[in-house]
Amino acid sequence: MMKELNKTDVVLFGELHNNAIAHYLQVKVAKTLFENKEKQLIIGAEMFERDQAEILQNYVKGNLDEKEFEEQMRLWNNYKTDYKPLLNFAKDHKINYVATNVPRRYASLVYKKGVEALDTLSLEEKSWLAPLPFPYDKNLPSYVKMMDMFKDSNHANENFPKSQAIKDATMAHFLVTELQPNNIFLHLNGSYHSDNFEGIGWYINQYNKNLQVKTISVVEQKSVESLDKEYLNKANFIIVVDADMPKSYE
C-alpha cells in the first residue's frame, strides 16, 4: 500500500471515527509518507474547520501553546485520543496541517434553508467555503443513497445531500488550493466522504483533473479472513478490522 501511496498526489484516508486501529494506522501512514524525500508531506482533516484554520496553523508553528490551542478550538470529543497524536507529529516535524472542513453551522444552514442561503453570507464567511456556486450532482450514488436512507424520516428533503456536498466540496477545494508541486497530501475524513471514489474525490476531480488520488477505507467485519462483498471496490485500499475491537468511544 505504501509503495502506491508514495507515488500519488492525494491520499484520502477514510476512517470510522471511533475505530482506534484506523487512527493508529493514520499515524503510521503519515510517518512513512514523511520519510519520502522526493515529496513533501501535507496533512489535512475534516475534524478542523476553516474559520479556525489560523488557530490550527499557529499551534503547529509553535505560536500557541497546547492549553491555548485546546481552549480556542472547537475540538471533537475524541480529539485527545484519536487526532492529537498525528497533529503533534506534524507540529514536531514542522509539517503543514490544514483545516479543510466547512464550519458546520453553514452545512446546517444549507440543510435548513437550501444552498441559496449561502449567498447571504459575508465575504469573510464565504472565504471559509468552496467557491459559490459549487458543483453538485444529485445523481451521484452516495447522495442518492442518503436520500433513500432517510426517505421515511423527517430528514428526507433535497437539502440533506446538499448539506453533505458543501462539506465534500469545501474539503476538496482547500485540499487542492494548499497542494503544491512535489507534495503528498494526506487527508483524514469519515469514510463516507471518500468511499466509492465519490465525495471529496469527485470534487477534487472537478477542481483539478490532473491530480492522482488514492483512497483508503476502514471497514469492520466479524471475520477478517475475507472481504465482505458489500465492500468490494469501495476504495483503492481497504483495511479490515475485527468488529470486536474496542472502540475509542461508543
PDB file of C-alpha atoms in Angstrom:
ATOM      1  CA  MET A   1       0.000   0.000   0.000  1.00  0.00           C
ATOM      2  CA  MET A   2       2.708   2.474   0.944  1.00  0.00           C
ATOM      3  CA  LYS A   3       4.564   1.883  -2.326  1.00  0.00           C
ATOM      4  CA  GLU A   4       1.466   3.036  -4.179  1.00  0.00           C
ATOM      5  CA  LEU A   5       0.684   5.917  -1.830  1.00  0.00           C
ATOM      6  CA  ASN A   6       4.181   7.322  -2.164  1.00  0.00           C
ATOM      7  CA  LYS A   7       3.600   7.774  -5.909  1.00  0.00           C
ATOM      8  CA  THR A   8       0.336   9.693  -5.649  1.00  0.00           C
ATOM      9  CA  ASP A   9      -0.625  13.327  -5.021  1.00  0.00           C
ATOM     10  CA  VAL A  10      -3.512  12.874  -2.600  1.00  0.00           C
ATOM     11  CA  VAL A  11      -4.364  10.171  -0.073  1.00  0.00           C
ATOM     12  CA  LEU A  12      -7.920  10.232   1.252  1.00  0.00           C
ATOM     13  CA  PHE A  13      -7.858   8.145   4.432  1.00  0.00           C
ATOM     14  CA  GLY A  14     -11.489   7.221   5.073  1.00  0.00           C
ATOM     15  CA  GLU A  15     -11.856   6.377   8.730  1.00  0.00           C
ATOM     16  CA  LEU A  16     -14.539   5.149  11.066  1.00  0.00           C
ATOM     17  CA  HIS A  17     -14.378   7.927  13.635  1.00  0.00           C
ATOM     18  CA  ASN A  18     -14.358   5.640  16.693  1.00  0.00           C
ATOM     19  CA  ASN A  19     -12.032   2.983  15.295  1.00  0.00           C
ATOM     20  CA  ALA A  20      -8.778   3.125  17.256  1.00  0.00           C
ATOM     21  CA  ILE A  21      -6.933   0.932  14.738  1.00  0.00           C
ATOM     22  CA  ALA A  22      -7.726   3.420  11.971  1.00  0.00           C
ATOM     23  CA  HIS A  23      -6.232   6.286  13.980  1.00  0.00           C
ATOM     24  CA  TYR A  24      -3.136   4.253  14.809  1.00  0.00           C
ATOM     25  CA  LEU A  25      -2.650   3.453  11.125  1.00  0.00           C
ATOM     26  CA  GLN A  26      -3.133   7.084  10.123  1.00  0.00           C
ATOM     27  CA  VAL A  27      -0.072   7.946  12.181  1.00  0.00           C
ATOM     28  CA  LYS A  28       1.879   5.045  10.672  1.00  0.00           C
ATOM     29  CA  VAL A  29       0.938   6.123   7.133  1.00  0.00           C
ATOM     30  CA  ALA A  30       1.917   9.730   7.879  1.00  0.00           C
ATOM     31  CA  LYS A  31       5.286   8.710   9.292  1.00  0.00           C
ATOM     32  CA  THR A  32       6.032   6.586   6.239  1.00  0.00           C
ATOM     33  CA  LEU A  33       4.986   9.326   3.798  1.00  0.00           C
ATOM     34  CA  PHE A  34       7.139  11.795   5.743  1.00  0.00           C
ATOM     35  CA  GLU A  35      10.165   9.619   5.006  1.00  0.00           C
ATOM     36  CA  ASN A  36       9.662  10.145   1.260  1.00  0.00           C
ATOM     37  CA  LYS A  37      12.496  12.517   0.363  1.00  0.00           C
ATOM     38  CA  GLU A  38      11.137  13.228  -3.118  1.00  0.00           C
ATOM     39  CA  LYS A  39       7.800  14.640  -1.935  1.00  0.00           C
ATOM     40  CA  GLN A  40       6.857  16.894   0.947  1.00  0.00           C
ATOM     41  CA  LEU A  41       4.017  15.790   3.191  1.00  0.00           C
ATOM     42  CA  ILE A  42       0.976  17.962   3.915  1.00  0.00           C
ATOM     43  CA  ILE A  43      -1.757  16.804   6.285  1.00  0.00           C
ATOM     44  CA  GLY A  44      -5.362  17.979   6.410  1.00  0.00           C
ATOM     45  CA  ALA A  45      -8.507  16.864   8.164  1.00  0.00           C
ATOM     46  CA  GLU A  46     -12.262  17.022   8.231  1.00  0.00           C
ATOM     47  CA  MET A  47     -12.052  17.439  12.015  1.00  0.00           C
ATOM     48  CA  PHE A  48     -10.840  21.049  11.788  1.00  0.00           C
ATOM     49  CA  GLU A  49     -12.992  23.788  10.257  1.00  0.00           C
ATOM     50  CA  ARG A  50     -11.889  26.655   8.018  1.00  0.00           C
ATOM     51  CA  ASP A  51     -12.842  29.524  10.297  1.00  0.00           C
ATOM     52  CA  GLN A  52     -10.309  28.146  12.809  1.00  0.00           C
ATOM     53  CA  ALA A  53      -7.569  27.431  10.278  1.00  0.00           C
ATOM     54  CA  GLU A  54      -5.364  30.238  11.587  1.00  0.00           C
ATOM     55  CA  ILE A  55      -5.551  28.936  15.161  1.00  0.00           C
ATOM     56  CA  LEU A  56      -4.512  25.494  13.917  1.00  0.00           C
ATOM     57  CA  GLN A  57      -1.622  26.954  11.926  1.00  0.00           C
ATOM     58  CA  ASN A  58      -0.429  28.982  14.917  1.00  0.00           C
ATOM     59  CA  TYR A  59      -0.349  25.861  17.061  1.00  0.00           C
ATOM     60  CA  VAL A  60       1.526  23.772  14.507  1.00  0.00           C
ATOM     61  CA  LYS A  61       4.050  26.591  14.023  1.00  0.00           C
ATOM     62  CA  GLY A  62       4.610  26.875  17.762  1.00  0.00           C
ATOM     63  CA  ASN A  63       2.949  30.266  18.205  1.00  0.00           C
ATOM     64  CA  LEU A  64       0.280  28.870  20.556  1.00  0.00           C
ATOM     65  CA  ASP A  65       0.819  26.534  23.465  1.00  0.00           C
ATOM     66  CA  GLU A  66      -1.278  23.412  23.888  1.00  0.00           C
ATOM     67  CA  LYS A  67      -3.565  24.878  26.558  1.00  0.00           C
ATOM     68  CA  GLU A  68      -4.369  27.971  24.463  1.00  0.00           C
ATOM     69  CA  PHE A  69      -4.963  25.853  21.384  1.00  0.00           C
ATOM     70  CA  GLU A  70      -7.366  23.470  23.100  1.00  0.00           C
ATOM     71  CA  GLU A  71      -9.279  26.354  24.687  1.00  0.00           C
ATOM     72  CA  GLN A  72      -9.717  28.235  21.410  1.00  0.00           C
ATOM     73  CA  MET A  73     -10.559  25.338  19.080  1.00  0.00           C
ATOM     74  CA  ARG A  74     -13.853  23.505  18.637  1.00  0.00           C
ATOM     75  CA  LEU A  75     -12.334  20.072  19.145  1.00  0.00           C
ATOM     76  CA  TRP A  76     -14.094  16.760  18.618  1.00  0.00           C
ATOM     77  CA  ASN A  77     -14.744  14.820  21.815  1.00  0.00           C
ATOM     78  CA  ASN A  78     -12.238  12.156  20.774  1.00  0.00           C
ATOM     79  CA  TYR A  79      -9.511  14.652  19.840  1.00  0.00           C
ATOM     80  CA  LYS A  80      -7.082  13.747  22.602  1.00  0.00           C
ATOM     81  CA  THR A  81      -7.152  10.011  21.951  1.00  0.00           C
ATOM     82  CA  ASP A  82      -7.642   9.924  18.171  1.00  0.00           C
ATOM     83  CA  TYR A  83      -6.350  13.120  16.494  1.00  0.00           C
ATOM     84  CA  LYS A  84      -3.877  14.709  18.867  1.00  0.00           C
ATOM     85  CA  PRO A  85      -1.059  12.170  18.218  1.00  0.00           C
ATOM     86  CA  LEU A  86      -0.946  12.922  14.486  1.00  0.00           C
ATOM     87  CA  LEU A  87      -1.333  16.671  14.990  1.00  0.00           C
ATOM     88  CA  ASN A  88       1.587  16.702  17.403  1.00  0.00           C
ATOM     89  CA  PHE A  89       3.643  14.624  14.964  1.00  0.00           C
ATOM     90  CA  ALA A  90       3.026  17.365  12.400  1.00  0.00           C
ATOM     91  CA  LYS A  91       3.937  20.044  14.931  1.00  0.00           C
ATOM     92  CA  ASP A  92       7.155  18.281  15.952  1.00  0.00           C
ATOM     93  CA  HIS A  93       8.270  17.880  12.330  1.00  0.00           C
ATOM     94  CA  LYS A  94       7.036  21.251  11.014  1.00  0.00           C
ATOM     95  CA  ILE A  95       4.530  19.631   8.632  1.00  0.00           C
ATOM     96  CA  ASN A  96       1.829  21.889   7.225  1.00  0.00           C
ATOM     97  CA  TYR A  97      -1.523  20.842   8.752  1.00  0.00           C
ATOM     98  CA  VAL A  98      -4.620  22.226   7.028  1.00  0.00           C
ATOM     99  CA  ALA A  99      -8.134  22.722   8.359  1.00  0.00           C
ATOM    100  CA  THR A 100     -10.287  21.760   5.375  1.00  0.00           C
ATOM    101  CA  ASN A 101     -13.888  21.388   6.518  1.00  0.00           C
ATOM    102  CA  VAL A 102     -16.730  23.869   6.177  1.00  0.00           C
ATOM    103  CA  PRO A 103     -17.816  25.353   9.513  1.00  0.00           C
ATOM    104  CA  ARG A 104     -20.640  23.031  10.481  1.00  0.00           C
ATOM    105  CA  ARG A 105     -23.102  25.890  11.012  1.00  0.00           C
ATOM    106  CA  TYR A 106     -23.067  26.542   7.260  1.00  0.00           C
ATOM    107  CA  ALA A 107     -23.739  22.908   6.413  1.00  0.00           C
ATOM    108  CA  SER A 108     -26.650  23.158   8.846  1.00  0.00           C
ATOM    109  CA  LEU A 109     -27.792  26.354   7.097  1.00  0.00           C
ATOM    110  CA  VAL A 110     -27.860  24.519   3.745  1.00  0.00           C
ATOM    111  CA  TYR A 111     -29.893  21.707   5.279  1.00  0.00           C
ATOM    112  CA  LYS A 112     -32.435  24.095   6.808  1.00  0.00           C
ATOM    113  CA  LYS A 113     -32.707  26.752   4.098  1.00  0.00           C
ATOM    114  CA  GLY A 114     -31.034  25.441   0.948  1.00  0.00           C
ATOM    115  CA  VAL A 115     -27.862  26.321  -0.951  1.00  0.00           C
ATOM    116  CA  GLU A 116     -29.299  29.756  -1.788  1.00  0.00           C
ATOM    117  CA  ALA A 117     -28.920  30.765   1.859  1.00  0.00           C
ATOM    118  CA  LEU A 118     -25.136  30.768   1.415  1.00  0.00           C
ATOM    119  CA  ASP A 119     -25.480  33.825  -0.840  1.00  0.00           C
ATOM    120  CA  THR A 120     -26.478  35.876   2.240  1.00  0.00           C
ATOM    121  CA  LEU A 121     -23.118  35.285   3.952  1.00  0.00           C
ATOM    122  CA  SER A 122     -20.431  37.935   4.263  1.00  0.00           C
ATOM    123  CA  LEU A 123     -17.307  37.855   2.117  1.00  0.00           C
ATOM    124  CA  GLU A 124     -15.294  36.627   5.087  1.00  0.00           C
ATOM    125  CA  GLU A 125     -17.754  33.794   5.724  1.00  0.00           C
ATOM    126  CA  LYS A 126     -17.730  32.825   2.053  1.00  0.00           C
ATOM    127  CA  SER A 127     -13.935  32.587   2.217  1.00  0.00           C
ATOM    128  CA  TRP A 128     -14.409  29.591   4.507  1.00  0.00           C
ATOM    129  CA  LEU A 129     -16.402  27.702   1.854  1.00  0.00           C
ATOM    130  CA  ALA A 130     -15.820  26.219  -1.568  1.00  0.00           C
ATOM    131  CA  PRO A 131     -16.343  28.951  -4.193  1.00  0.00           C
ATOM    132  CA  LEU A 132     -20.023  29.553  -4.871  1.00  0.00           C
ATOM    133  CA  PRO A 133     -21.900  28.236  -6.703  1.00  0.00           C
ATOM    134  CA  PHE A 134     -20.230  24.888  -6.089  1.00  0.00           C
ATOM    135  CA  PRO A 135     -20.741  21.917  -8.456  1.00  0.00           C
ATOM    136  CA  TYR A 136     -23.401  19.443  -7.410  1.00  0.00           C
ATOM    137  CA  ASP A 137     -24.679  16.217  -8.941  1.00  0.00           C
ATOM    138  CA  LYS A 138     -27.738  14.875  -7.137  1.00  0.00           C
ATOM    139  CA  ASN A 139     -27.416  11.619  -9.095  1.00  0.00           C
ATOM    140  CA  LEU A 140     -24.121  10.597  -7.502  1.00  0.00           C
ATOM    141  CA  PRO A 141     -24.882   7.219  -5.886  1.00  0.00           C
ATOM    142  CA  SER A 142     -23.703   8.348  -2.444  1.00  0.00           C
ATOM    143  CA  TYR A 143     -26.120  11.295  -2.430  1.00  0.00           C
ATOM    144  CA  VAL A 144     -28.949   9.154  -3.822  1.00  0.00           C
ATOM    145  CA  LYS A 145     -28.274   6.660  -1.025  1.00  0.00           C
ATOM    146  CA  MET A 146     -28.510   9.429   1.588  1.00  0.00           C
ATOM    147  CA  MET A 147     -31.964  10.335   0.339  1.00  0.00           C
ATOM    148  CA  ASP A 148     -33.026   6.671   0.350  1.00  0.00           C
ATOM    149  CA  MET A 149     -31.750   6.136   3.896  1.00  0.00           C
ATOM    150  CA  PHE A 150     -33.893   8.936   5.279  1.00  0.00           C
ATOM    151  CA  LYS A 151     -36.888   8.714   2.961  1.00  0.00           C
ATOM    152  CA  ASP A 152     -39.168   7.657   5.815  1.00  0.00           C
ATOM    153  CA  SER A 153     -37.872  10.226   8.306  1.00  0.00           C
ATOM    154  CA  ASN A 154     -38.032  13.976   8.821  1.00  0.00           C
ATOM    155  CA  HIS A 155     -34.550  14.305   7.288  1.00  0.00           C
ATOM    156  CA  ALA A 156     -35.774  13.402   3.816  1.00  0.00           C
ATOM    157  CA  ASN A 157     -35.544  16.584   1.798  1.00  0.00           C
ATOM    158  CA  GLU A 158     -33.348  17.510  -1.146  1.00  0.00           C
ATOM    159  CA  ASN A 159     -31.201  19.763   1.042  1.00  0.00           C
ATOM    160  CA  PHE A 160     -29.835  16.866   3.090  1.00  0.00           C
ATOM    161  CA  PRO A 161     -27.346  15.557   0.475  1.00  0.00           C
ATOM    162  CA  LYS A 162     -26.527  19.167  -0.430  1.00  0.00           C
ATOM    163  CA  SER A 163     -25.522  19.809   3.181  1.00  0.00           C
ATOM    164  CA  GLN A 164     -23.065  16.912   2.834  1.00  0.00           C
ATOM    165  CA  ALA A 165     -21.931  18.091  -0.586  1.00  0.00           C
ATOM    166  CA  ILE A 166     -20.860  21.513   0.738  1.00  0.00           C
ATOM    167  CA  LYS A 167     -18.583  19.643   3.152  1.00  0.00           C
ATOM    168  CA  ASP A 168     -17.130  17.484   0.361  1.00  0.00           C
ATOM    169  CA  ALA A 169     -16.695  20.487  -1.938  1.00  0.00           C
ATOM    170  CA  THR A 170     -15.051  22.629   0.735  1.00  0.00           C
ATOM    171  CA  MET A 171     -12.637  19.921   1.818  1.00  0.00           C
ATOM    172  CA  ALA A 172     -11.666  19.255  -1.803  1.00  0.00           C
ATOM    173  CA  HIS A 173     -11.289  22.971  -2.567  1.00  0.00           C
ATOM    174  CA  PHE A 174      -8.882  23.692   0.271  1.00  0.00           C
ATOM    175  CA  LEU A 175      -7.005  20.468  -0.326  1.00  0.00           C
ATOM    176  CA  VAL A 176      -6.427  21.432  -3.964  1.00  0.00           C
ATOM    177  CA  THR A 177      -5.619  25.038  -3.013  1.00  0.00           C
ATOM    178  CA  GLU A 178      -2.956  24.040  -0.478  1.00  0.00           C
ATOM    179  CA  LEU A 179      -1.365  21.316  -2.589  1.00  0.00           C
ATOM    180  CA  GLN A 180       1.912  22.330  -4.214  1.00  0.00           C
ATOM    181  CA  PRO A 181       4.096  20.529  -6.786  1.00  0.00           C
ATOM    182  CA  ASN A 182       6.023  17.616  -5.307  1.00  0.00           C
ATOM    183  CA  ASN A 183       3.663  17.346  -2.337  1.00  0.00           C
ATOM    184  CA  ILE A 184       1.689  14.425  -0.973  1.00  0.00           C
ATOM    185  CA  PHE A 185      -1.491  15.491   0.794  1.00  0.00           C
ATOM    186  CA  LEU A 186      -2.725  13.045   3.433  1.00  0.00           C
ATOM    187  CA  HIS A 187      -6.340  13.864   4.290  1.00  0.00           C
ATOM    188  CA  LEU A 188      -8.314  12.381   7.169  1.00  0.00           C
ATOM    189  CA  ASN A 189     -12.068  12.109   6.755  1.00  0.00           C
ATOM    190  CA  GLY A 190     -15.001   9.893   7.536  1.00  0.00           C
ATOM    191  CA  SER A 191     -15.029   7.075   5.018  1.00  0.00           C
ATOM    192  CA  TYR A 192     -18.450   8.162   3.701  1.00  0.00           C
ATOM    193  CA  HIS A 193     -16.756  11.327   2.380  1.00  0.00           C
ATOM    194  CA  SER A 194     -14.495   9.335   0.052  1.00  0.00           C
ATOM    195  CA  ASP A 195     -15.895   5.815  -0.370  1.00  0.00           C
ATOM    196  CA  ASN A 196     -16.625   4.568  -3.875  1.00  0.00           C
ATOM    197  CA  PHE A 197     -14.390   7.341  -5.264  1.00  0.00           C
ATOM    198  CA  GLU A 198     -17.135   9.904  -4.715  1.00  0.00           C
ATOM    199  CA  GLY A 199     -17.483  12.756  -2.232  1.00  0.00           C
ATOM    200  CA  ILE A 200     -14.173  14.574  -1.796  1.00  0.00           C
ATOM    201  CA  GLY A 201     -12.574  12.603  -4.633  1.00  0.00           C
ATOM    202  CA  TRP A 202     -15.317  13.620  -7.068  1.00  0.00           C
ATOM    203  CA  TYR A 203     -14.856  17.270  -6.143  1.00  0.00           C
ATOM    204  CA  ILE A 204     -11.066  17.086  -6.418  1.00  0.00           C
ATOM    205  CA  ASN A 205     -11.611  15.932  -9.990  1.00  0.00           C
ATOM    206  CA  GLN A 206     -13.876  18.940 -10.606  1.00  0.00           C
ATOM    207  CA  TYR A 207     -11.243  21.363  -9.337  1.00  0.00           C
ATOM    208  CA  ASN A 208      -8.111  19.715 -10.770  1.00  0.00           C
ATOM    209  CA  LYS A 209      -8.408  16.727 -13.100  1.00  0.00           C
ATOM    210  CA  ASN A 210      -4.630  16.238 -13.175  1.00  0.00           C
ATOM    211  CA  LEU A 211      -4.217  15.135  -9.572  1.00  0.00           C
ATOM    212  CA  GLN A 212      -3.716  11.479  -8.761  1.00  0.00           C
ATOM    213  CA  VAL A 213      -5.864  10.407  -5.823  1.00  0.00           C
ATOM    214  CA  LYS A 214      -5.714   7.172  -3.843  1.00  0.00           C
ATOM    215  CA  THR A 215      -8.327   6.208  -1.278  1.00  0.00           C
ATOM    216  CA  ILE A 216      -8.299   4.101   1.867  1.00  0.00           C
ATOM    217  CA  SER A 217     -11.424   2.856   3.612  1.00  0.00           C
ATOM    218  CA  VAL A 218     -11.644   1.236   7.029  1.00  0.00           C
ATOM    219  CA  VAL A 219     -14.358  -1.379   7.481  1.00  0.00           C
ATOM    220  CA  GLU A 220     -15.341  -3.595  10.400  1.00  0.00           C
ATOM    221  CA  GLN A 221     -16.279  -7.253   9.966  1.00  0.00           C
ATOM    222  CA  LYS A 222     -16.973 -10.218  12.222  1.00  0.00           C
ATOM    223  CA  SER A 223     -14.356 -12.140  10.274  1.00  0.00           C
ATOM    224  CA  VAL A 224     -11.192 -10.640   8.786  1.00  0.00           C
ATOM    225  CA  GLU A 225     -10.402 -13.697   6.674  1.00  0.00           C
ATOM    226  CA  SER A 226     -12.020 -12.309   3.513  1.00  0.00           C
ATOM    227  CA  LEU A 227     -13.675  -9.117   2.418  1.00  0.00           C
ATOM    228  CA  ASP A 228     -17.462  -8.988   2.526  1.00  0.00           C
ATOM    229  CA  LYS A 229     -18.975  -8.449  -0.921  1.00  0.00           C
ATOM    230  CA  GLU A 230     -20.582  -5.144   0.051  1.00  0.00           C
ATOM    231  CA  TYR A 231     -17.114  -3.613   0.468  1.00  0.00           C
ATOM    232  CA  LEU A 232     -15.628  -4.727  -2.847  1.00  0.00           C
ATOM    233  CA  ASN A 233     -14.167  -1.826  -4.858  1.00  0.00           C
ATOM    234  CA  LYS A 234     -15.034   0.634  -2.114  1.00  0.00           C
ATOM    235  CA  ALA A 235     -11.541   2.154  -2.214  1.00  0.00           C
ATOM    236  CA  ASN A 236      -8.061   1.550  -3.597  1.00  0.00           C
ATOM    237  CA  PHE A 237      -7.096   0.012  -0.255  1.00  0.00           C
ATOM    238  CA  ILE A 238      -9.472  -1.443   2.316  1.00  0.00           C
ATOM    239  CA  ILE A 239      -8.384  -2.004   5.905  1.00  0.00           C
ATOM    240  CA  VAL A 240     -10.476  -4.683   7.561  1.00  0.00           C
ATOM    241  CA  VAL A 241     -10.736  -4.505  11.337  1.00  0.00           C
ATOM    242  CA  ASP A 242     -12.282  -7.111  13.616  1.00  0.00           C
ATOM    243  CA  ALA A 243     -15.667  -5.781  14.738  1.00  0.00           C
ATOM    244  CA  ASP A 244     -14.899  -6.926  18.287  1.00  0.00           C
ATOM    245  CA  MET A 245     -12.025  -4.459  18.656  1.00  0.00           C
ATOM    246  CA  PRO A 246     -12.653  -1.896  21.420  1.00  0.00           C
ATOM    247  CA  LYS A 247     -13.896   1.499  20.213  1.00  0.00           C
ATOM    248  CA  SER A 248     -12.393   4.809  21.241  1.00  0.00           C
ATOM    249  CA  TYR A 249     -15.940   5.871  22.109  1.00  0.00           C
ATOM    250  CA  GLU A 250     -19.414   4.375  21.764  1.00  0.00           C
TER     251      GLU A 250
END
